[in-house]
Coordinates of C-alpha atoms and ligand atoms in Angstrom, one line a residue:
M1 CA 24.6 1.3 -13.0
T2 CA 28.3 0.2 -12.6
G3 CA 29.5 2.7 -14.8
I4 CA 27.7 5.5 -13.1
L5 CA 28.9 4.7 -9.6
T6 CA 32.5 4.8 -10.9
K7 CA 32.1 8.5 -12.0
Y8 CA 29.3 9.7 -9.5
D9 CA 27.9 9.5 -6.1
V10 CA 23.9 8.7 -6.0
V11 CA 22.5 11.2 -3.8
I12 CA 18.7 10.8 -2.2
G13 CA 16.7 12.4 0.2
L14 CA 13.4 11.6 0.9
E15 CA 10.4 13.0 1.6
V16 CA 7.4 11.0 3.6
H17 CA 3.9 11.8 4.1
A18 CA 1.6 9.5 6.6
Q19 CA -1.9 10.1 7.1
L20 CA -2.5 9.7 10.7
S21 CA -5.1 7.8 11.6
T22 CA -7.3 10.3 14.1
N23 CA -11.1 9.7 14.1
T24 CA -11.0 13.5 13.5
K25 CA -9.2 16.5 11.2
I26 CA -6.3 18.2 12.5
F27 CA -7.9 21.7 12.8
C28 CA -12.2 20.6 12.7
G29 CA -14.5 18.0 14.4
C30 CA -14.9 16.6 10.8
S31 CA -14.3 13.0 10.3
A32 CA -10.8 11.9 8.6
A33 CA -12.3 8.8 7.5
S34 CA -11.3 8.0 3.5
G35 CA -14.1 6.6 1.7
S36 CA -17.0 8.7 2.2
E37 CA -19.2 10.5 -0.5
P38 CA -17.1 13.0 -2.0
N39 CA -17.6 16.9 -0.2
S40 CA -19.4 15.2 2.6
N41 CA -16.6 15.5 5.4
I42 CA -16.7 19.6 5.2
C43 CA -17.0 22.4 7.4
P44 CA -16.0 26.1 7.0
V45 CA -13.3 25.4 9.0
C46 CA -11.4 23.0 6.5
L47 CA -12.7 24.9 3.7
G48 CA -11.1 28.1 5.3
H49 CA -14.1 30.2 5.5
P50 CA -13.8 34.0 6.4
G51 CA -13.9 34.1 10.2
T52 CA -13.5 30.4 11.3
L53 CA -10.5 29.6 13.5
P54 CA -8.7 26.3 13.7
V55 CA -8.0 24.0 16.8
L56 CA -5.5 21.5 17.1
N57 CA -6.3 18.1 17.3
K58 CA -4.5 17.1 20.2
K59 CA -4.3 13.3 19.1
A60 CA -2.3 14.5 16.0
L61 CA 0.3 16.5 18.3
E62 CA 0.1 13.3 20.4
Y63 CA 1.2 11.0 16.9
A64 CA 3.6 13.1 15.9
V65 CA 5.3 13.1 18.8
L66 CA 4.9 9.4 19.2
M67 CA 7.0 9.3 16.0
G68 CA 9.6 11.5 17.0
I69 CA 10.2 9.2 20.1
A70 CA 10.3 6.5 18.0
T71 CA 13.3 7.8 15.8
Q72 CA 15.2 9.3 18.4
S73 CA 14.2 12.9 17.6
T74 CA 14.8 15.9 19.7
I75 CA 10.9 16.7 20.6
N76 CA 10.5 20.7 20.3
Q77 CA 8.0 21.4 23.2
Y78 CA 6.9 24.9 21.2
S79 CA 6.7 24.7 18.0
T80 CA 4.8 27.0 15.5
F81 CA 2.4 26.7 12.6
A82 CA 3.2 28.0 9.2
R83 CA 0.9 29.0 6.3
K84 CA 2.5 27.4 2.9
N85 CA 1.0 29.6 0.3
Y86 CA 0.0 28.2 -3.5
F87 CA -2.9 28.1 -5.8
Y88 CA -4.3 24.7 -6.6
P89 CA -8.0 23.9 -7.5
D90 CA -8.0 21.2 -4.6
L91 CA -6.8 23.6 -2.1
P92 CA -9.5 26.1 -1.9
K93 CA -8.4 27.8 1.1
G94 CA -5.0 29.0 -1.0
Y95 CA -2.9 27.6 1.5
Q96 CA -1.9 25.1 3.5
I97 CA -1.2 25.0 7.0
S98 CA 2.1 23.2 8.0
Q99 CA 5.3 23.8 10.2
F100 CA 7.8 25.7 8.8
D101 CA 11.0 27.2 10.5
L102 CA 10.1 25.5 14.5
P103 CA 8.9 21.8 13.3
V104 CA 7.5 19.3 16.4
C105 CA 10.9 17.3 16.0
E106 CA 14.1 17.7 14.6
N107 CA 17.2 15.6 14.3
G108 CA 16.1 11.7 14.8
F109 CA 17.5 8.8 13.1
L110 CA 17.1 5.9 12.0
E111 CA 18.8 2.3 10.9
I112 CA 18.5 0.8 7.7
S113 CA 20.0 -1.9 5.6
S114 CA 22.4 -1.4 2.3
G115 CA 22.1 -4.5 1.6
H116 CA 24.7 -7.4 1.8
G117 CA 24.1 -7.4 5.3
E118 CA 24.9 -3.8 6.2
T119 CA 23.6 -1.4 8.0
K120 CA 23.3 2.5 8.0
T121 CA 22.0 5.3 9.7
V122 CA 19.9 8.0 8.2
R123 CA 19.7 11.4 9.6
I124 CA 16.2 12.7 10.2
K125 CA 16.3 16.4 9.7
R126 CA 12.4 17.1 11.1
I127 CA 8.9 15.6 11.6
H128 CA 6.1 18.3 10.8
L129 CA 2.6 18.4 11.3
E130 CA 0.3 19.6 8.6
E131 CA -3.0 19.2 6.9
D132 CA -3.8 17.5 3.3
A133 CA -5.4 19.1 0.6
G134 CA -8.5 17.4 -1.4
K135 CA -7.9 15.8 -4.6
S136 CA -8.5 15.9 -8.2
I137 CA -9.9 13.8 -10.3
H138 CA -9.1 13.7 -13.6
D139 CA -10.8 9.8 -14.9
R140 CA -14.3 10.9 -15.2
G141 CA -15.2 11.7 -18.5
N142 CA -14.2 15.0 -20.2
S143 CA -14.0 17.2 -17.0
T144 CA -11.8 17.5 -13.8
L145 CA -13.7 16.7 -11.0
I146 CA -12.7 18.0 -7.1
D147 CA -13.3 16.2 -3.9
V148 CA -12.3 18.0 -0.7
N149 CA -13.1 15.5 2.3
R150 CA -9.0 15.0 2.7
C151 CA -8.4 18.5 3.5
G152 CA -7.5 19.1 7.1
V153 CA -6.9 15.3 7.5
P154 CA -3.7 15.1 9.5
L155 CA -0.5 14.0 8.1
I156 CA 3.0 13.9 9.6
E157 CA 5.7 15.1 7.0
I158 CA 8.9 12.9 7.5
V159 CA 12.1 14.7 5.8
T160 CA 15.4 13.0 6.1
E161 CA 19.0 14.6 5.4
P162 CA 20.1 13.2 1.6
D163 CA 22.0 10.0 3.2
F164 CA 20.9 7.3 1.0
S165 CA 23.2 6.1 -1.9
S166 CA 20.4 3.8 -3.5
A167 CA 17.4 3.2 -4.5
F168 CA 17.5 0.1 -2.4
E169 CA 18.7 2.3 0.9
A170 CA 15.5 4.2 0.2
T171 CA 13.5 1.7 -0.4
D172 CA 14.3 -0.4 3.2
Y173 CA 13.9 2.8 5.2
L174 CA 10.6 3.1 3.8
M175 CA 9.5 -0.3 4.5
K176 CA 11.1 0.6 8.2
I177 CA 9.1 3.7 8.2
R178 CA 5.8 2.2 7.6
Q179 CA 6.7 -0.4 9.9
I180 CA 6.7 1.7 12.6
V181 CA 4.0 3.7 11.8
R182 CA 1.9 0.8 11.8
Y183 CA 3.8 -0.4 15.3
L184 CA 2.4 3.0 16.9
G185 CA -0.5 2.4 15.1
I186 CA -0.8 5.8 14.0
C187 CA -1.0 5.1 10.3
D188 CA -2.1 2.3 8.7
G189 CA 0.4 2.6 5.7
N190 CA -1.5 1.8 2.7
M191 CA 0.7 2.8 -0.1
E192 CA -1.9 2.2 -2.8
E193 CA -4.7 4.2 -1.0
G194 CA -2.2 6.8 0.1
S195 CA -2.2 6.9 3.3
L196 CA 1.7 6.5 2.9
R197 CA 3.0 9.1 0.4
C198 CA 7.3 9.2 -0.2
D199 CA 8.7 12.0 -2.8
A200 CA 11.9 11.1 -3.9
N201 CA 14.8 13.6 -4.4
V202 CA 17.8 12.6 -6.6
S203 CA 21.0 13.8 -7.7
L204 CA 24.2 12.6 -8.8
K205 CA 27.4 14.0 -7.7
I206 CA 31.1 13.8 -9.2
K207 CA 33.0 11.8 -6.9
G208 CA 35.0 13.7 -4.7
E209 CA 33.3 16.8 -4.9
E210 CA 31.6 18.7 -1.7
R211 CA 28.8 20.3 -3.6
L212 CA 25.8 18.5 -4.2
G213 CA 24.3 18.2 -7.6
T214 CA 20.9 19.7 -8.7
K215 CA 18.1 17.4 -7.6
T216 CA 15.0 16.2 -8.9
E217 CA 12.3 15.4 -7.2
L218 CA 9.7 12.3 -7.7
K219 CA 6.3 11.7 -6.6
N220 CA 3.5 9.8 -7.5
M221 CA 5.2 6.0 -6.3
N222 CA 2.3 4.4 -4.5
S223 CA 4.3 1.2 -4.0
F224 CA 7.9 0.2 -2.8
K225 CA 8.5 -1.2 -6.1
N226 CA 7.6 1.8 -8.1
V227 CA 9.7 3.8 -5.6
E228 CA 13.0 1.7 -6.6
K229 CA 12.0 1.6 -10.0
A230 CA 11.4 5.6 -10.3
I231 CA 14.7 6.5 -8.7
N232 CA 16.4 3.9 -10.5
Y233 CA 15.4 5.2 -13.8
E234 CA 16.1 8.9 -12.4
I235 CA 19.3 8.2 -11.7
E236 CA 19.8 6.7 -15.3
R237 CA 18.4 10.1 -16.9
Q238 CA 20.4 12.1 -14.8
F239 CA 23.7 10.3 -15.7
E240 CA 22.5 10.2 -19.8
I241 CA 22.2 14.1 -19.5
L242 CA 25.2 14.9 -17.2
E243 CA 27.3 12.5 -20.0
E244 CA 26.5 14.3 -22.8
G245 CA 27.3 17.7 -21.1
G246 CA 23.8 18.9 -20.4
S247 CA 23.0 20.0 -17.0
I248 CA 20.2 18.9 -14.7
S249 CA 16.9 21.6 -14.6
Q250 CA 15.2 21.3 -10.6
Q251 CA 11.8 20.1 -11.2
T252 CA 9.4 17.9 -10.2
L253 CA 8.7 14.6 -11.9
L254 CA 5.6 12.4 -11.9
W255 CA 6.0 8.5 -12.2
N256 CA 3.8 7.1 -14.7
P257 CA 3.8 3.6 -13.6
D258 CA 2.5 1.5 -16.7
K259 CA 5.4 3.4 -18.9
N260 CA 8.1 2.7 -16.5
E261 CA 8.6 6.6 -17.0
A262 CA 8.9 9.9 -15.3
Y263 CA 7.5 12.9 -16.5
P264 CA 7.9 16.5 -15.9
M265 CA 4.8 18.2 -13.6
R266 CA 6.5 21.9 -13.0
S267 CA 9.6 23.3 -12.5
K268 CA 10.1 22.9 -8.5
E269 CA 9.7 26.4 -6.6
D270 CA 11.9 27.1 -3.7
S271 CA 10.4 27.3 -0.3
H272 CA 10.4 31.4 -0.6
D273 CA 7.9 30.8 -3.7
Y274 CA 5.6 29.9 -0.7
R275 CA 5.6 33.0 1.1
Y276 CA 5.4 31.0 4.3
F277 CA 4.3 32.8 7.4
P278 CA 3.6 32.0 11.0
D279 CA -0.2 31.3 10.9
P280 CA -1.7 34.0 12.7
D281 CA -4.9 32.3 13.7
L282 CA -3.1 29.1 15.6
I283 CA -1.1 29.9 18.6
P284 CA 2.3 28.4 19.3
V285 CA 2.3 24.2 20.2
T286 CA 3.5 23.6 23.6
I287 CA 3.9 20.2 25.3
S288 CA 4.5 20.1 29.3
N289 CA 6.6 17.6 30.1
E290 CA 4.0 15.7 31.8
M291 CA 2.4 15.5 28.2
L292 CA 6.0 14.7 27.0
S293 CA 6.1 11.6 29.6
E294 CA 2.6 10.8 29.4
I295 CA 3.3 10.0 25.2
R296 CA 6.9 8.5 26.0
S297 CA 5.1 5.8 28.2
M298 CA 2.8 5.0 25.4
L299 CA 5.6 3.8 23.0
P300 CA 5.3 0.2 22.4
E301 CA 8.3 -2.1 22.0
L302 CA 9.6 -0.9 18.2
P303 CA 10.8 -2.9 15.7
G304 CA 14.2 -3.3 15.9
A305 CA 14.3 -3.7 19.9
K306 CA 11.9 -6.7 19.0
I307 CA 14.1 -8.4 16.6
K308 CA 17.4 -8.2 19.0
K309 CA 14.8 -10.3 21.7
F310 CA 13.7 -12.9 19.2
T311 CA 17.5 -13.6 17.7
E312 CA 18.7 -13.3 21.6
I313 CA 16.0 -14.2 23.9
Y314 CA 14.1 -16.7 22.2
L315 CA 17.1 -17.9 20.1
L316 CA 15.6 -17.8 16.5
P317 CA 17.8 -17.5 13.6
E318 CA 17.8 -13.6 11.9
Y319 CA 15.5 -14.7 9.0
D320 CA 12.7 -15.8 11.3
S321 CA 13.1 -12.8 13.7
S322 CA 12.7 -10.4 10.7
V323 CA 9.4 -12.3 9.4
L324 CA 7.7 -12.6 13.2
T325 CA 8.5 -9.0 14.2
Q326 CA 7.0 -7.5 10.4
E327 CA 3.9 -6.6 12.3
R328 CA 3.0 -5.9 16.1
E329 CA 0.1 -8.2 16.6
I330 CA 2.3 -11.0 15.2
A331 CA 5.2 -10.4 17.4
E332 CA 2.9 -10.1 20.4
F333 CA 1.3 -13.6 19.7
F334 CA 4.7 -15.0 19.2
E335 CA 5.5 -14.0 22.4
E336 CA 2.3 -14.8 24.0
V337 CA 2.5 -18.2 23.4
C338 CA 5.8 -18.7 24.1
K339 CA 4.9 -17.4 27.6
Q340 CA 3.4 -21.1 27.8
T341 CA 5.8 -23.1 25.8
L342 CA 9.6 -23.5 25.6
A343 CA 9.9 -25.1 21.9
F344 CA 10.3 -21.5 20.5
K345 CA 11.6 -22.7 17.0
E346 CA 8.8 -24.9 16.9
V347 CA 5.9 -22.1 17.3
S348 CA 8.2 -20.2 14.7
N349 CA 8.3 -22.6 11.8
W350 CA 4.1 -23.2 12.6
M351 CA 4.0 -19.7 12.6
M352 CA 5.9 -18.8 9.4
T353 CA 4.3 -21.6 7.9
E354 CA 0.6 -22.7 8.6
V355 CA -0.7 -19.8 10.7
L356 CA 0.6 -17.2 8.1
K357 CA -0.7 -19.0 5.5
I358 CA -4.2 -19.3 7.2
L359 CA -3.8 -15.1 7.7
N360 CA -3.2 -14.7 4.0
E361 CA -5.8 -17.4 2.6
K362 CA -8.4 -15.7 4.5
K363 CA -7.3 -12.3 4.4
I364 CA -7.4 -12.0 8.2
T365 CA -5.2 -10.3 10.5
I366 CA -4.1 -12.3 13.8
S367 CA -6.7 -10.9 15.8
E368 CA -9.3 -12.4 13.9
F369 CA -7.3 -15.9 14.1
N370 CA -9.3 -18.9 15.8
I371 CA -6.7 -19.8 17.7
T372 CA -5.5 -18.4 21.1
P373 CA -1.9 -18.0 21.8
Q374 CA -2.7 -20.5 24.8
N375 CA -4.1 -23.2 22.8
F376 CA -1.6 -22.9 19.9
A377 CA 1.1 -23.2 22.7
G378 CA -1.0 -26.3 24.2
L379 CA -0.4 -28.2 20.0
I380 CA 3.1 -27.2 20.6
N381 CA 3.8 -29.0 23.9
E382 CA 1.4 -32.0 22.9
I383 CA 3.7 -32.2 19.5
K384 CA 7.0 -31.8 21.9
S385 CA 6.1 -34.6 24.5
G386 CA 5.9 -37.0 21.5
S387 CA 1.8 -37.2 22.5
I388 CA 0.8 -36.5 18.7
S389 CA 3.4 -37.0 15.5
G390 CA 3.6 -33.7 13.4
K391 CA 1.5 -35.4 10.7
I392 CA -1.5 -35.9 13.2
A393 CA -0.9 -32.3 14.6
K394 CA -1.5 -31.0 10.9
D395 CA -5.3 -32.3 11.6
V396 CA -5.6 -31.3 14.7
F397 CA -4.5 -27.6 13.7
A398 CA -7.1 -27.8 11.2
D399 CA -10.1 -28.8 13.6
M400 CA -8.8 -26.5 16.2
L401 CA -9.1 -23.7 13.5
E402 CA -12.6 -24.9 12.8
T403 CA -14.2 -25.3 16.4
G404 CA -11.7 -23.6 18.4
K405 CA -11.3 -26.2 21.1
D406 CA -8.0 -26.5 22.6
A407 CA -5.7 -29.5 21.1
A408 CA -5.9 -31.9 24.3
S409 CA -9.6 -32.1 24.3
I410 CA -9.2 -33.1 20.1
I411 CA -6.5 -34.8 20.4
D412 CA -8.9 -37.3 23.5
S413 CA -12.4 -37.1 21.8
K414 CA -10.8 -38.0 18.3
N415 CA -8.3 -40.8 20.1
L416 CA -5.4 -39.4 18.2
K417 CA -2.7 -40.0 20.9
Q418 CA 0.2 -41.1 19.2
I419 CA 1.4 -44.8 20.1
S420 CA 5.0 -45.2 21.6
D421 CA 4.0 -48.5 23.3
P422 CA 6.3 -50.9 22.1
A423 CA 3.8 -54.0 23.2
L424 CA 1.3 -52.3 20.9
I425 CA 3.2 -51.8 17.5
E426 CA 4.9 -55.2 17.7
P427 CA 2.3 -58.0 17.3
V428 CA 0.8 -55.5 14.2
V429 CA 4.2 -55.6 12.7
K430 CA 4.4 -59.5 13.1
S431 CA 1.1 -59.8 11.6
L432 CA 2.0 -58.2 8.6
F433 CA 5.2 -59.8 8.4
D434 CA 3.5 -63.2 8.1
A435 CA 0.7 -62.2 5.7
N436 CA 3.6 -60.8 3.3
K437 CA 6.3 -63.5 3.1
Q438 CA 6.9 -62.9 -0.4
K439 CA 7.7 -59.4 0.2
V440 CA 9.9 -60.0 3.4
N441 CA 11.9 -62.3 1.2
E442 CA 12.3 -59.7 -1.0
L443 CA 13.2 -57.0 1.6
L444 CA 15.7 -59.9 3.0
E445 CA 17.2 -60.2 -0.7
G446 CA 18.0 -55.9 -0.1
K447 CA 14.7 -54.7 -1.9
E448 CA 15.3 -51.5 0.1
K449 CA 11.9 -50.2 -1.6
I450 CA 9.7 -52.9 0.0
F451 CA 10.8 -50.9 3.8
G452 CA 8.4 -48.1 2.5
F453 CA 5.4 -50.6 2.0
F454 CA 5.6 -52.3 5.8
V455 CA 6.2 -49.0 7.6
G456 CA 3.0 -47.6 5.3
Q457 CA 0.6 -50.6 6.4
V458 CA 1.6 -50.4 10.0
M459 CA 0.9 -46.7 10.0
K460 CA -2.4 -47.1 8.3
S461 CA -3.6 -50.0 10.8
T462 CA -3.0 -47.5 13.3
S463 CA -4.9 -44.8 11.7
G464 CA -1.6 -42.9 11.6
K465 CA -0.9 -42.8 15.2
A466 CA 2.4 -45.0 15.6
N467 CA 5.2 -43.4 16.2
P468 CA 7.0 -43.3 13.0
A469 CA 10.4 -43.8 14.3
L470 CA 9.5 -46.5 16.4
V471 CA 7.9 -48.8 13.6
N472 CA 11.0 -47.9 11.6
E473 CA 13.0 -49.6 14.7
L474 CA 10.3 -52.2 15.6
I475 CA 10.1 -53.3 11.6
K476 CA 14.0 -53.5 11.3
K477 CA 14.0 -55.7 14.6
E478 CA 11.7 -57.9 13.4
L479 CA 13.6 -58.8 10.0
E480 CA 16.6 -59.3 12.2
N481 CA 14.4 -61.9 13.8
R482 CA 13.5 -63.5 10.5
K483 CA 16.9 -63.5 8.9
N484 CA 18.1 -65.5 11.8
E485 CA 15.0 -68.1 11.3
Ligands
ADP501 P1 13.6 21.4 -0.8 O1 13.2 23.4 -0.2 O2 13.5 21.7 -2.0 O3 11.7 20.8 -0.9 P2 14.4 20.8 1.1 O4 15.9 21.2 1.5 O5 13.5 21.2 2.3 O6 14.3 21.1 0.0 O7 15.2 19.4 1.0 C1 14.0 18.4 0.7 C2 14.4 16.7 0.2 O8 15.6 16.7 -0.2 C3 15.3 16.2 2.0 O9 14.6 15.1 2.1 C4 16.9 16.6 1.7 O10 17.1 15.7 2.3 C5 16.5 16.4 -0.1 N1 17.7 17.1 -0.9 C6 18.4 17.7 -0.6 N2 19.4 18.3 -1.4 C7 19.6 17.5 -2.1 C8 20.3 17.0 -3.1 N3 20.8 17.8 -4.1 N4 20.3 15.5 -4.0 C9 19.4 15.0 -3.5 N5 18.7 14.9 -2.2 C10 18.6 16.4 -1.8
MG502 MG1 10.9 20.5 1.2
ZN503 ZN1 -14.0 20.3 9.0

């Protein structure tokens, strides 16, 4: 890669399709759910039968505008639908309804990471609404099957300017987009199932030259890892061709994740090949000022702002902030807990380890978690006040998880309160010393290891409830007494 970078600039632009999580399709009342019986969620409208008329789903428009606002785009209060004409078996209408010269959002921005702690602002050229096409299924015997359920499912396409200079940047952008659509609740972001799809346009440009090189378009990467691998593969491939004096042909390549190679799918059409024209069946989309401000008010606090707040208000390290803001619900749980305790870092530690572990193990979301933010704060406060030790806290946590009870009542009913009164521990230490004279002597002779034995015994005879720091202190004190005897 370093050889490439001394001679060429890598230029990448992304086109991301996000399937909007509306109940119904974009222009008809059919269910937009995936996983239904093939060819069951269809009607004359989404199949484009003659004489039918599409009507725009307001929710889909709202979602597109939300994404526009979240990416600081200009919202076009007047936009239009166009027909993109092409033949493919999974497109019974022969055209896809999309937006062309007047998309609903334009000129947005997103801050991404370039690696090594550096950030960069990427320009978003446009976000437009369109309908999805159907699906061809090739892996059932000798014939290809077609499922048109997906025809008419609403998508937004988010198109960047060619602003990325590495596969790392492109992947980081995609992760941020996924995080935002999930925060907004407009798309589930599932790349394996295709609710979030990314096409990567890649070219190399000789350093110092103005003109961009010919690009190829990569498709079919269904994970972040594959996006990164496919882009790096394509950079190398183009470099080898250019170095041998060849030229890049503009084409679409399909990524094969099993072979780690990309194969040409078709030579790439130019937009004029699609014969875009305004859809005569759909009136222009207008967004009133009222509607716009209503949508604006639905905008949640976004990941960028949350991270800033977590580091500046809750004083968490960057790492904690980014882990806890990964998912909106986790971030909100954290904030709810912190309304009732000031031990922010302690909450963060417990959430990043114990809580996330449980969610992972049980494959549940935080909304299905059995401990309420209030009870969780209660547990943290019991630890901070010295009422229970960190070790006992793990048991209390397990109990809370099982029973849904609050920490205080578990500590009470199981009598788990930490013993921090020296008068209760001293006699234990003394009788232990009396019963183990030989070991006391060894300890006095400098056998440090024996110390742990005494600590362990005191903890054992107090069922782990003695305050460990205090136990240490009292053993040392008793040792001094015996030394002077
Ligand atoms: P097309 O008409 O081929 O779809 P667009 O102008 O719509 O091309 O751009 C599609 C995507 O390709 C955009 O994300 C854009 O940033 C990117 N792109 C355009 N030119 C290049 C290039 N030379 N190298 C890499 N990406 C490019
Ligand atoms: Mg395009
Ligand atoms: Zn329909």
